Coordinates of C-alpha atoms in Angstrom, one line a residue:
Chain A
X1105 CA 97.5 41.6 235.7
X1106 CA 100.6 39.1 235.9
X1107 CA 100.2 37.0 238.6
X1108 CA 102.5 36.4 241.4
X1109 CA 103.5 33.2 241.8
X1110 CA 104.2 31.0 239.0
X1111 CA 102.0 28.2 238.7
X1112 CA 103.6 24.8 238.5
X1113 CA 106.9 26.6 238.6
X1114 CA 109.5 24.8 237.0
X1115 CA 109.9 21.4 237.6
X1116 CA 112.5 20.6 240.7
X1117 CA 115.5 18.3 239.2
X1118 CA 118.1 17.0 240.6
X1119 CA 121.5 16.8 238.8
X1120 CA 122.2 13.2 238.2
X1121 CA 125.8 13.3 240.0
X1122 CA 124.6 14.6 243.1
X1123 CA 122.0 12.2 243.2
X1124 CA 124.7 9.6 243.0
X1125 CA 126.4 11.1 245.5
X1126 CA 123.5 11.0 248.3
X1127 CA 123.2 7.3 247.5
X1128 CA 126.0 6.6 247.6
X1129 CA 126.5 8.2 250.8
X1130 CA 123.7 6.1 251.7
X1131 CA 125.2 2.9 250.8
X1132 CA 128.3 3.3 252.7
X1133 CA 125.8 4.1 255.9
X1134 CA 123.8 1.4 255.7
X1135 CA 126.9 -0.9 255.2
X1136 CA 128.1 0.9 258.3
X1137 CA 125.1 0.9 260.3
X1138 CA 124.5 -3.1 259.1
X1139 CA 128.0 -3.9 259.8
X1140 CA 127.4 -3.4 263.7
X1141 CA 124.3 -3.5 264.2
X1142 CA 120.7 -5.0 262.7
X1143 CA 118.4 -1.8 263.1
X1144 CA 117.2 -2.0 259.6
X1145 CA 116.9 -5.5 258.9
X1146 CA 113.6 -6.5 260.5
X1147 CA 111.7 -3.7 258.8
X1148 CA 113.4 -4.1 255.2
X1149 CA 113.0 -7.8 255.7
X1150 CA 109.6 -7.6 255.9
X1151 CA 108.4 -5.3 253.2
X1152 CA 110.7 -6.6 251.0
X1153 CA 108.8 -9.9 252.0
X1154 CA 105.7 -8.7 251.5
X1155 CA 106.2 -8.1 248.1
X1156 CA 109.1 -10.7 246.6
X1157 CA 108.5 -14.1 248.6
X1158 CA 104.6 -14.6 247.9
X1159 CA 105.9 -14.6 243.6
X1160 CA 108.9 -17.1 244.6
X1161 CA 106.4 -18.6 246.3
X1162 CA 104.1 -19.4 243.1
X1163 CA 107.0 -19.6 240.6
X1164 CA 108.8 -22.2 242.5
X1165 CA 105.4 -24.5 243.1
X1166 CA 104.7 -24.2 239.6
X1167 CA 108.7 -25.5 238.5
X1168 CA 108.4 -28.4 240.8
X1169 CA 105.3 -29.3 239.4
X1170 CA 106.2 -29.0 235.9
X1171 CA 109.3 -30.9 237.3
X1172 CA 107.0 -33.8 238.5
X1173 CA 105.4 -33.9 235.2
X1174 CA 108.0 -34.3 233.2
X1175 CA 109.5 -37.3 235.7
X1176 CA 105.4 -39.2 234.6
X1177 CA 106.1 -39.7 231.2
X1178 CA 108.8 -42.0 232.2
X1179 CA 108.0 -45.4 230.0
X1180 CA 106.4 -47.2 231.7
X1181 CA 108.0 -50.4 230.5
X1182 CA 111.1 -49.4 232.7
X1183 CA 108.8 -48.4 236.0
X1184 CA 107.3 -52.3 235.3
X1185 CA 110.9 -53.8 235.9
X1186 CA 111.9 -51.7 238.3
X1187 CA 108.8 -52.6 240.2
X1188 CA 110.0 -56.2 240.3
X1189 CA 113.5 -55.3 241.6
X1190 CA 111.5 -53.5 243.9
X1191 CA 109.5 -56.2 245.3
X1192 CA 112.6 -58.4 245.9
X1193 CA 114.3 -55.8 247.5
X1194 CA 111.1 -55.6 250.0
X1195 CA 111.6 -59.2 250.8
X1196 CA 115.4 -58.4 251.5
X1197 CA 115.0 -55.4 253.6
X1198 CA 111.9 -57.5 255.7
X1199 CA 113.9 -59.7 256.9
X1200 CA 116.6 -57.6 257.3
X1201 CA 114.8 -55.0 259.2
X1202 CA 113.5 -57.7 261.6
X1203 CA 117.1 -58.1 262.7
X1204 CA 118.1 -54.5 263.0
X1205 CA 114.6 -54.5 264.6
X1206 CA 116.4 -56.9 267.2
X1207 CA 119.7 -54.8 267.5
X1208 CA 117.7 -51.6 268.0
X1209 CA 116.2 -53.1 271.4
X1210 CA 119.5 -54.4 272.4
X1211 CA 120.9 -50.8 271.5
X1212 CA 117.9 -48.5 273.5
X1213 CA 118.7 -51.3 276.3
X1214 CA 122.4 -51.3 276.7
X1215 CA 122.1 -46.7 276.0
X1216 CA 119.2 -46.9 278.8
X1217 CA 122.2 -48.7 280.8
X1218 CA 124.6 -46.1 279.6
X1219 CA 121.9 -43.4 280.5
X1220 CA 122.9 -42.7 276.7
X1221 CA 120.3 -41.0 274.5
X1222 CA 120.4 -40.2 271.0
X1223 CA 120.0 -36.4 271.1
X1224 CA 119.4 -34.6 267.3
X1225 CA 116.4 -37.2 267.5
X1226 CA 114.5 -36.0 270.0
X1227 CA 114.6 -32.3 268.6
X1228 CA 111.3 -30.7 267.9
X1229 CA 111.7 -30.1 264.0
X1230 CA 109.8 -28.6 261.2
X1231 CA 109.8 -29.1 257.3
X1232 CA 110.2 -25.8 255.1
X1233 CA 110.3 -25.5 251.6
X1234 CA 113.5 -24.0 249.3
X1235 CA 111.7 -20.8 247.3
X1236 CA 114.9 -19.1 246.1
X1237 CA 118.8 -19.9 245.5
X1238 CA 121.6 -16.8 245.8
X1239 CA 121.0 -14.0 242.8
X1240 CA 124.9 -14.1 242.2
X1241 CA 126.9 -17.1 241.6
X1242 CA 129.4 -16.6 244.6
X1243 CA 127.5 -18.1 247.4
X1244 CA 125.2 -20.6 248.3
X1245 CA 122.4 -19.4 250.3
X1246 CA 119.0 -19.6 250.1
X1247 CA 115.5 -19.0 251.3
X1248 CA 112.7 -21.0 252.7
X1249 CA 109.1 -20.3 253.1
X1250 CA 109.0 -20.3 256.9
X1251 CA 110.0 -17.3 258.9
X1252 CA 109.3 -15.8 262.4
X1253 CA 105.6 -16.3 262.0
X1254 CA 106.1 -19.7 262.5
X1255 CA 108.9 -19.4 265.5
X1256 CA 111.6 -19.5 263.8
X1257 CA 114.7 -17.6 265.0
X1258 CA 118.2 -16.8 263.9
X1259 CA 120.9 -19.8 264.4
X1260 CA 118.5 -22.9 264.4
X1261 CA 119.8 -25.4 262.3
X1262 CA 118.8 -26.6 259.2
X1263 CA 119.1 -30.5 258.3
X1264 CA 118.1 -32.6 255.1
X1265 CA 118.1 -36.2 255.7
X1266 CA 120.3 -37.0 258.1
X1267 CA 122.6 -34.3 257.4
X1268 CA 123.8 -30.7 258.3
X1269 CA 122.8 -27.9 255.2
X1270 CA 123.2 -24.8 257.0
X1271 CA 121.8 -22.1 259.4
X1272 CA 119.4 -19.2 259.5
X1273 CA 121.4 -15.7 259.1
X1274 CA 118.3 -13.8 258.8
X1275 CA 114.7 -13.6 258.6
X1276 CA 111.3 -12.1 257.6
X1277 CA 107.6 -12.9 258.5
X1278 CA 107.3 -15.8 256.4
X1279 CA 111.0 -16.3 254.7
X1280 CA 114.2 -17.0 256.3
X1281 CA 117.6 -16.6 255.0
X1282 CA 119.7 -19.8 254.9
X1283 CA 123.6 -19.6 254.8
X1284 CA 124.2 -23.3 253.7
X1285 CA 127.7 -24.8 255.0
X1286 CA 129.4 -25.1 251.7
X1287 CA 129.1 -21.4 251.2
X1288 CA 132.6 -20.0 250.9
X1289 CA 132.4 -17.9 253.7
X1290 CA 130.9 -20.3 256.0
X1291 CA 132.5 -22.5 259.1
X1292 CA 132.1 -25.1 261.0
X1293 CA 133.3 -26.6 264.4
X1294 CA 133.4 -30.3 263.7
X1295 CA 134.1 -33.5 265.3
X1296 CA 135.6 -37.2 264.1
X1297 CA 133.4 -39.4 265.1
X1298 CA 135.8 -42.0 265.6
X1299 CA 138.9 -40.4 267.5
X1300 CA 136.5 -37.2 268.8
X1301 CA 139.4 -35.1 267.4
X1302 CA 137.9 -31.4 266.7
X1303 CA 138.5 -29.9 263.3
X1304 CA 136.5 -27.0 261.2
X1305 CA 135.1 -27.4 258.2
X1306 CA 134.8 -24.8 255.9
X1307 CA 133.1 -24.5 252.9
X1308 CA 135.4 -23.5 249.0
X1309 CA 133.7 -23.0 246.1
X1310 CA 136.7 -24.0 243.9
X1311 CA 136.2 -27.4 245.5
X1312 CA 132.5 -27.8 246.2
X1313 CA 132.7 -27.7 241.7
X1314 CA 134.5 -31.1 242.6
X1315 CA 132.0 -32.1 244.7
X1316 CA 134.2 -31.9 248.3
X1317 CA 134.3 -29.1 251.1
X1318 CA 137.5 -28.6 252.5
X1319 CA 138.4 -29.3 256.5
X1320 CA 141.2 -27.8 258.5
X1321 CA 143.2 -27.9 262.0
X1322 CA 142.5 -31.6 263.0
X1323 CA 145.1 -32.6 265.4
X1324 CA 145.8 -36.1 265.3
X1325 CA 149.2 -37.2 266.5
X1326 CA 148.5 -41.0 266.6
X1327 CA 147.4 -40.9 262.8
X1328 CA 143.7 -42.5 264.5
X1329 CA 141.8 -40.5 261.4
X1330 CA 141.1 -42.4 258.2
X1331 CA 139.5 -41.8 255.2
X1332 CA 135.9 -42.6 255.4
X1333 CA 135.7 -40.9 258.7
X1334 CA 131.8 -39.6 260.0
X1335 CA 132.4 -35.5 260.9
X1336 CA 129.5 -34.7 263.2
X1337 CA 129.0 -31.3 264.5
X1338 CA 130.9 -30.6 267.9
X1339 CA 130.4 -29.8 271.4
X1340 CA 132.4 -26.8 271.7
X1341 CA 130.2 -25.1 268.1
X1342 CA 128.4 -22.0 269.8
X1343 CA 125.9 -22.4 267.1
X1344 CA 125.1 -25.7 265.8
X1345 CA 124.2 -28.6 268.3
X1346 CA 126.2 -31.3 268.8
X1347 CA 126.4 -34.5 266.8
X1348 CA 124.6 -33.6 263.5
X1349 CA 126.0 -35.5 260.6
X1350 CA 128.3 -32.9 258.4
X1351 CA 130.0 -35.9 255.7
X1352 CA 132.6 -38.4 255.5
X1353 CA 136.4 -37.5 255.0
X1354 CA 137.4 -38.0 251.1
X1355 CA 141.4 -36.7 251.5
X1356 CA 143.7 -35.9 254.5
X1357 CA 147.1 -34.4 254.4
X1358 CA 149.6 -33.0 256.4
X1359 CA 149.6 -29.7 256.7
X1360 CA 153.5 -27.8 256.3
X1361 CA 153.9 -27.4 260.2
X1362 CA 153.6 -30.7 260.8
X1363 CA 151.1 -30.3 263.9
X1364 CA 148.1 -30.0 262.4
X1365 CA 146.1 -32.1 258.9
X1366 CA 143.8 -31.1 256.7
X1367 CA 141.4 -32.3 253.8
X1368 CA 138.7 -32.7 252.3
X1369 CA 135.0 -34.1 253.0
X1370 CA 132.4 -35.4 250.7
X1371 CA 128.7 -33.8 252.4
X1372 CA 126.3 -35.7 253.7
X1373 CA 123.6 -33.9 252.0
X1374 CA 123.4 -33.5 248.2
X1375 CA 123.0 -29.3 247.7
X1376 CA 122.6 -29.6 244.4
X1377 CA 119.0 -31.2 244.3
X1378 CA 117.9 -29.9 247.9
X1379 CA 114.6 -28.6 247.7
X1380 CA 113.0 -29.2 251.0
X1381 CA 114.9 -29.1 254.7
X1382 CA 113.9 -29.5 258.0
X1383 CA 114.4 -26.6 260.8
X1384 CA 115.4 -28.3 263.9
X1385 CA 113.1 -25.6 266.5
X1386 CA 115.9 -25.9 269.0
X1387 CA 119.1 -23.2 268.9
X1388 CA 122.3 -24.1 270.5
X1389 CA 121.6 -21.3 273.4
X1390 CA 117.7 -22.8 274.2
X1391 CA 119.0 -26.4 274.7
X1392 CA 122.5 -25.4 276.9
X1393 CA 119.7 -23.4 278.7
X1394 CA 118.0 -25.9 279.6
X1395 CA 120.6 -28.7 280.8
X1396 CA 121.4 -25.9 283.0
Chain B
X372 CA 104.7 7.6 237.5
X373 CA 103.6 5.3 234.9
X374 CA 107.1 4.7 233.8
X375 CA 108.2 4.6 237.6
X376 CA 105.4 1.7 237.9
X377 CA 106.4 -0.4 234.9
X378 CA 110.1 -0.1 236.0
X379 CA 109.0 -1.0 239.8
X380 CA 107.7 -4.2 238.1
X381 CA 110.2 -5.1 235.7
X382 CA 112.9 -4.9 238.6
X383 CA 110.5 -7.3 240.2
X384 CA 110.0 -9.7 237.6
X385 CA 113.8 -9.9 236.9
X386 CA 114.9 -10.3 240.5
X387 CA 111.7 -13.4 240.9
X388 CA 113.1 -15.0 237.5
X389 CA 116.5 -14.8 238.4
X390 CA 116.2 -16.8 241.8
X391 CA 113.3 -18.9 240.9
X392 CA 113.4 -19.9 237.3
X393 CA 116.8 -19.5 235.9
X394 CA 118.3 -21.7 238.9
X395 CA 116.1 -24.3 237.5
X396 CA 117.8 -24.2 234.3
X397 CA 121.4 -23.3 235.2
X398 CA 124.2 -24.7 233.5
X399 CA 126.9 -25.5 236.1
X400 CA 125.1 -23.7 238.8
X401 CA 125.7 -20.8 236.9
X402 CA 122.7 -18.6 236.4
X403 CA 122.6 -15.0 233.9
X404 CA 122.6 -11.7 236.1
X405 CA 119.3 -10.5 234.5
X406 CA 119.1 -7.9 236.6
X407 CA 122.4 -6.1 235.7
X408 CA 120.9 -6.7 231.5
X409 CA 118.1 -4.4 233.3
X410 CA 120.1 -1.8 235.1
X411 CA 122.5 -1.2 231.9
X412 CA 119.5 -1.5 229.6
X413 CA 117.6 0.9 231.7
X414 CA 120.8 3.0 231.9
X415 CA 121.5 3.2 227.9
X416 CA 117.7 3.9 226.9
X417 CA 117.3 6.9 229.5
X418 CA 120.3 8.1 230.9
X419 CA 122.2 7.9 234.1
X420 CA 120.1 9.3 236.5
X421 CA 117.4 6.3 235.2
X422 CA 120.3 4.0 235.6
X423 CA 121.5 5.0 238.5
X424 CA 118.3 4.5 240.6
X425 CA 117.2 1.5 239.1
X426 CA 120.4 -0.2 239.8
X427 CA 120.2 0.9 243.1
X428 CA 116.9 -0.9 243.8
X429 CA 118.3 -3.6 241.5
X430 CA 121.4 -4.0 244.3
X431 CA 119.1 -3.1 247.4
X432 CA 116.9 -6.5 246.5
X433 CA 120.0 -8.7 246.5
X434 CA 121.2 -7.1 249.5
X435 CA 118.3 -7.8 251.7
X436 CA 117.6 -11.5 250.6
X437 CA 121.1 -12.5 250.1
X438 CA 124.0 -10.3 251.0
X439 CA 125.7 -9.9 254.4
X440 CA 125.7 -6.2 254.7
X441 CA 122.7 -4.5 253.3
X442 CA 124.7 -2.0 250.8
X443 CA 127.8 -3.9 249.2
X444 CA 125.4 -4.5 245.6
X445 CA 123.1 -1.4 245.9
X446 CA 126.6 0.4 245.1
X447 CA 128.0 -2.1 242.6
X448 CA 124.6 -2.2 240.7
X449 CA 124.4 1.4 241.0
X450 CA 127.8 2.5 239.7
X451 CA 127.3 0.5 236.6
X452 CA 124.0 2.2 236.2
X453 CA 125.6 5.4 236.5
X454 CA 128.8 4.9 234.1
X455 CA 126.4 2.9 231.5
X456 CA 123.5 6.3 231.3
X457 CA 126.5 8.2 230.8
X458 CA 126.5 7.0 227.3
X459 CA 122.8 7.6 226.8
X460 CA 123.4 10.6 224.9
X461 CA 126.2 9.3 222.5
X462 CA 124.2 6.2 221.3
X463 CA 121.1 5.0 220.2
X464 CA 119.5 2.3 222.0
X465 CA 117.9 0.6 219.2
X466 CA 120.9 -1.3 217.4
X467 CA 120.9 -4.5 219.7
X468 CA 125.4 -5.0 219.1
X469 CA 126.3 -1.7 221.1
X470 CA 124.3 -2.8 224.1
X471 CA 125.2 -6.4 224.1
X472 CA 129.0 -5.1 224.1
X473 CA 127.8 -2.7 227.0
X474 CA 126.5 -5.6 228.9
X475 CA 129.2 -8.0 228.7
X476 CA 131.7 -5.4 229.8
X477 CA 130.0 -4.6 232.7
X478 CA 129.2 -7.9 233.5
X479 CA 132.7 -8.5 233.8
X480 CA 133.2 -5.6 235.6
X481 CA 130.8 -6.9 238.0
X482 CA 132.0 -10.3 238.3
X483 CA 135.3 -8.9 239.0
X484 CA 134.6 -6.3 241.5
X485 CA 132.7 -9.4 243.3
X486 CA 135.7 -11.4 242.9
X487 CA 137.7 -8.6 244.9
X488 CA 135.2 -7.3 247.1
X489 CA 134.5 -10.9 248.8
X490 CA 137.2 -13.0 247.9
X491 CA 140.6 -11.2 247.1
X492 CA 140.0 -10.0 251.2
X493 CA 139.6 -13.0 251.9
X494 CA 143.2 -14.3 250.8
X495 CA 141.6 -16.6 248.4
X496 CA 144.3 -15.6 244.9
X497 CA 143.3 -18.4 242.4
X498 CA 141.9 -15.5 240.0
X499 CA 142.2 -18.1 236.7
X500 CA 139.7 -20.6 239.2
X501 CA 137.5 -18.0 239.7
X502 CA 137.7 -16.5 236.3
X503 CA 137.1 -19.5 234.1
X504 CA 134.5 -21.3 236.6
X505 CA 132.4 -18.0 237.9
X506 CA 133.3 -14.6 235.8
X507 CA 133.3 -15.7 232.1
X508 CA 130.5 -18.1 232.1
X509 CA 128.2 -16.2 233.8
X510 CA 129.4 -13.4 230.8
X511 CA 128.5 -15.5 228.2
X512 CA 125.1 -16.9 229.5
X513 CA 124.0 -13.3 230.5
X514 CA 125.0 -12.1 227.2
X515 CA 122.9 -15.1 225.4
X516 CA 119.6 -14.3 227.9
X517 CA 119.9 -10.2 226.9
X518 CA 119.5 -10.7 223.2
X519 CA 116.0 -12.1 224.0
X520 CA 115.7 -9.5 227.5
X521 CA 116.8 -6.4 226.2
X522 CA 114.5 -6.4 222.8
X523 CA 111.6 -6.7 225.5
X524 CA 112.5 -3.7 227.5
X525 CA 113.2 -2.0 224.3
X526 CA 109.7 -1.9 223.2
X527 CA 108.5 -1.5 226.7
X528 CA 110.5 1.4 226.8
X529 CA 109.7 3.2 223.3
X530 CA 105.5 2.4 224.0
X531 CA 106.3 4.3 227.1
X532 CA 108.1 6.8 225.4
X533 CA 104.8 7.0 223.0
X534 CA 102.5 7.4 225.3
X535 CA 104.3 10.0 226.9
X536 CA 105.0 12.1 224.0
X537 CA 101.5 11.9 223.0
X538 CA 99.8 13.3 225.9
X539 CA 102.3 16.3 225.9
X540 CA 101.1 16.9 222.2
X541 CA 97.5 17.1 223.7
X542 CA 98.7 19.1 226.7
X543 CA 99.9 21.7 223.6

């Protein structure tokens, strides 16, 4: 007796064109849906997390190891005389730093008279590591091992040093998404130190190569702005808080309408060996929120 | 589902190299796309629905860690997949020339659909910049890395293809 149903059957198959049709259907959705809203992004973000940052994790603790290895078998003949430079430069900066010591009560004095405090000091910060630089060559953006699980949120501020690298676009359990400020399609609201003229700065790969991001739409009709300018972050910057260090102006020109000048600025912060940052645990909302 | 396993991890492996390691040795800050030598190797060895999926998961990685919109390189990736399988059933895989010329066509493709994609939009016209300083370097270095990537998912490929082929024989 032939029996009924076929067992096994033949296999199912999809045609490959149609399958490149549903995907790519579902491409153009999710660049639709991502494009106006963020449904998907916690839950990709974190399996994707689950499975990628732990590696990058690993890979990049073992490269800066082998990294600091390779900086020990430095002779040691040149570590011996740079010792002694060393030591005379501790005598220098000794007595040198008991007179700044001196300024720096006579500053916190005359600001307590002012009722002046330093403000990007007093922010509650924490240190996060660099695990992973942009796949593609376009952008710079990159990820650190600290995400939501530690209270991280998107918009705080990242800083090395004393300066501005970037901002948190998106994040994961334990990673977080950094668009860094000389990314091309990243802007910034900016300030001169010296005049308080606003400007933006914008990052340009064809000039970061040179080792400059650009800076546009500074108005300054008494020509107050020189070259060697601070740019700090400005008030009127919905998402970076005030007064962070961005760089010092390289170039200024006028621009062809006469009104406004633009240029170039050398960054405070050197991207290309960046390999730890501090998140400042503060966004722009929180602290407005507050002086409220 | 053993091949779908080894592929999972190979996709993987590239996308950890490529962000980890190879930025460590960059020249320029330019680093190879070993993940597009994987999506046309893939592509060339089984065909274009292969291709097509793997660059899809290829793309959908870069999207969630570093793209805007999740969806812009899923498509990119994918579409080169797709094109490259088509010309699984001219070829043979196993002459290294034909798919080095496969991948430094599409990389260029890629570079240049970037190029238009994020920056043309974006008024930004300096094409010989972008071209000489982005596109072509990142051609040749990928091309360089495949002739020691592509041998290794050759033979991963042909032990799988083994393994297969000897349990249908059994099956029969």
């Amino acid at each position: 007796m032939s029996p009924i149903i076929k067992k096994g059957g033949e296999k199912f198959t999809l045609p490959s064109k149609y399958l490149l049709f549903i995907l790519t259907f579902l491409c153009v959705a999710l660049i639709m849906i991502t494009f106006s809203t963020n449904i998907f992004t916690a839950s990709l973000n974190s399996f994707f997390g689950t499975i990628i940052v732990p590696m990058q994790k690993g890979i990049t603790s073992v490269g800066t190891w082998m990294t600091v290895a390779a900086d020990k078998v430095q002779t040691v003949e040149s570590l011996m005389a740079e010792n002694e430079a060393l030591k005379k430069q501790v005598d220098d900066l000794t007595t040198q730093n008991t007179n700044l010591e001196q300024d720096k009560y006579e500053l916190t004095e005359l600001q307590k008279l002012y009722e002046l405090d330093s403000q990007y000091e007093g922010y509650e910060k924490v240190a996060a590591r660099i695990i992973a630089k942009d796949a593609g060559n376009w952008y710079h953006s990159f990820v650190i091992d600290k995400g939501s699980d530690d209270g991280l949120t998107v918009d705080m501020n990242i800083i090395a040093g004393s300066g501005l690298v970037g901002r948190i676009i998106d994040l994961g359990p334990d990673w977080a998404k950094v668009q860094s400020i000389i990314a091309d399609n990243s802007a910034v609201s900016g300030t001169v130190l010296a005049s308080q003229d606003n400007l933006i700065v914008s990052g340009d790969l064809e000039l970061y190569n040179n080792g400059v991001i650009s800076f546009s739409k500074l108005i300054d009709d008494a020509d107050k702005v020189n070259v060697g300018d601070k740019i700090v972050t400005s008030n009127i910057s919905d998402k970076y808080l005030p007064g962070i260090l961005i760089g010092y102006i390289s170039t200024i020109e006028d621009d062809s309408n006469n009104l406004t000048k633009s240029g170039t600025l050398t960054t405070a912060v050197d991207f290309e060996h960046l390999s730890e940052v501090l998140v400042i645990l503060q966004t722009k909302q929180q602290v407005e929120n507050v002086t409220e | 589902m053993r091949r779908f396993i080894v592929n999972f991890l190979l996709i993987i492996f590239s996308f950890v190299l490529q962000t980890t390691v190879f930025r460590y040795i960059d020249f320029g800050g330019i680093t190879p796309n070993l993940l597009l030598i994987l999506t046309v190797s893939l592509g060339l060895m089984r065909g274009d629905k292969s291709g097509t999926l793997v660059g899809f998961f290829c793309g959908l990685l870069v999207d969630v860690f570093f793209g805007t919109y999740i969806g812009f390189y899923a498509l990119i990736y994918m579409y080169i997949g797709f094109i490259i399988g088509k010309f699984h059933k001219i070829f043979f895989p196993q002459n290294i020339f034909l798919p080095m010329l496969f991948i430094v066509v599409s990389d260029f493709v890629f570079g240049f659909t970037c190029y238009i994609l994020f920056f043309l939009f974006r008024t930004k016209f300096d094409i010989d910049y972008y071209m000489l300083h982005v596109i072509v370097p990142e051609m040749v270095y990928t091309t360089i890395v495949s002739i020691f990537f592509y041998p290794v998912i050759l033979r991963l490929s042909t032990w799988l293809e083994d393994i297969e082929q000897r349990s249908a024989k059994k099956f029969v």
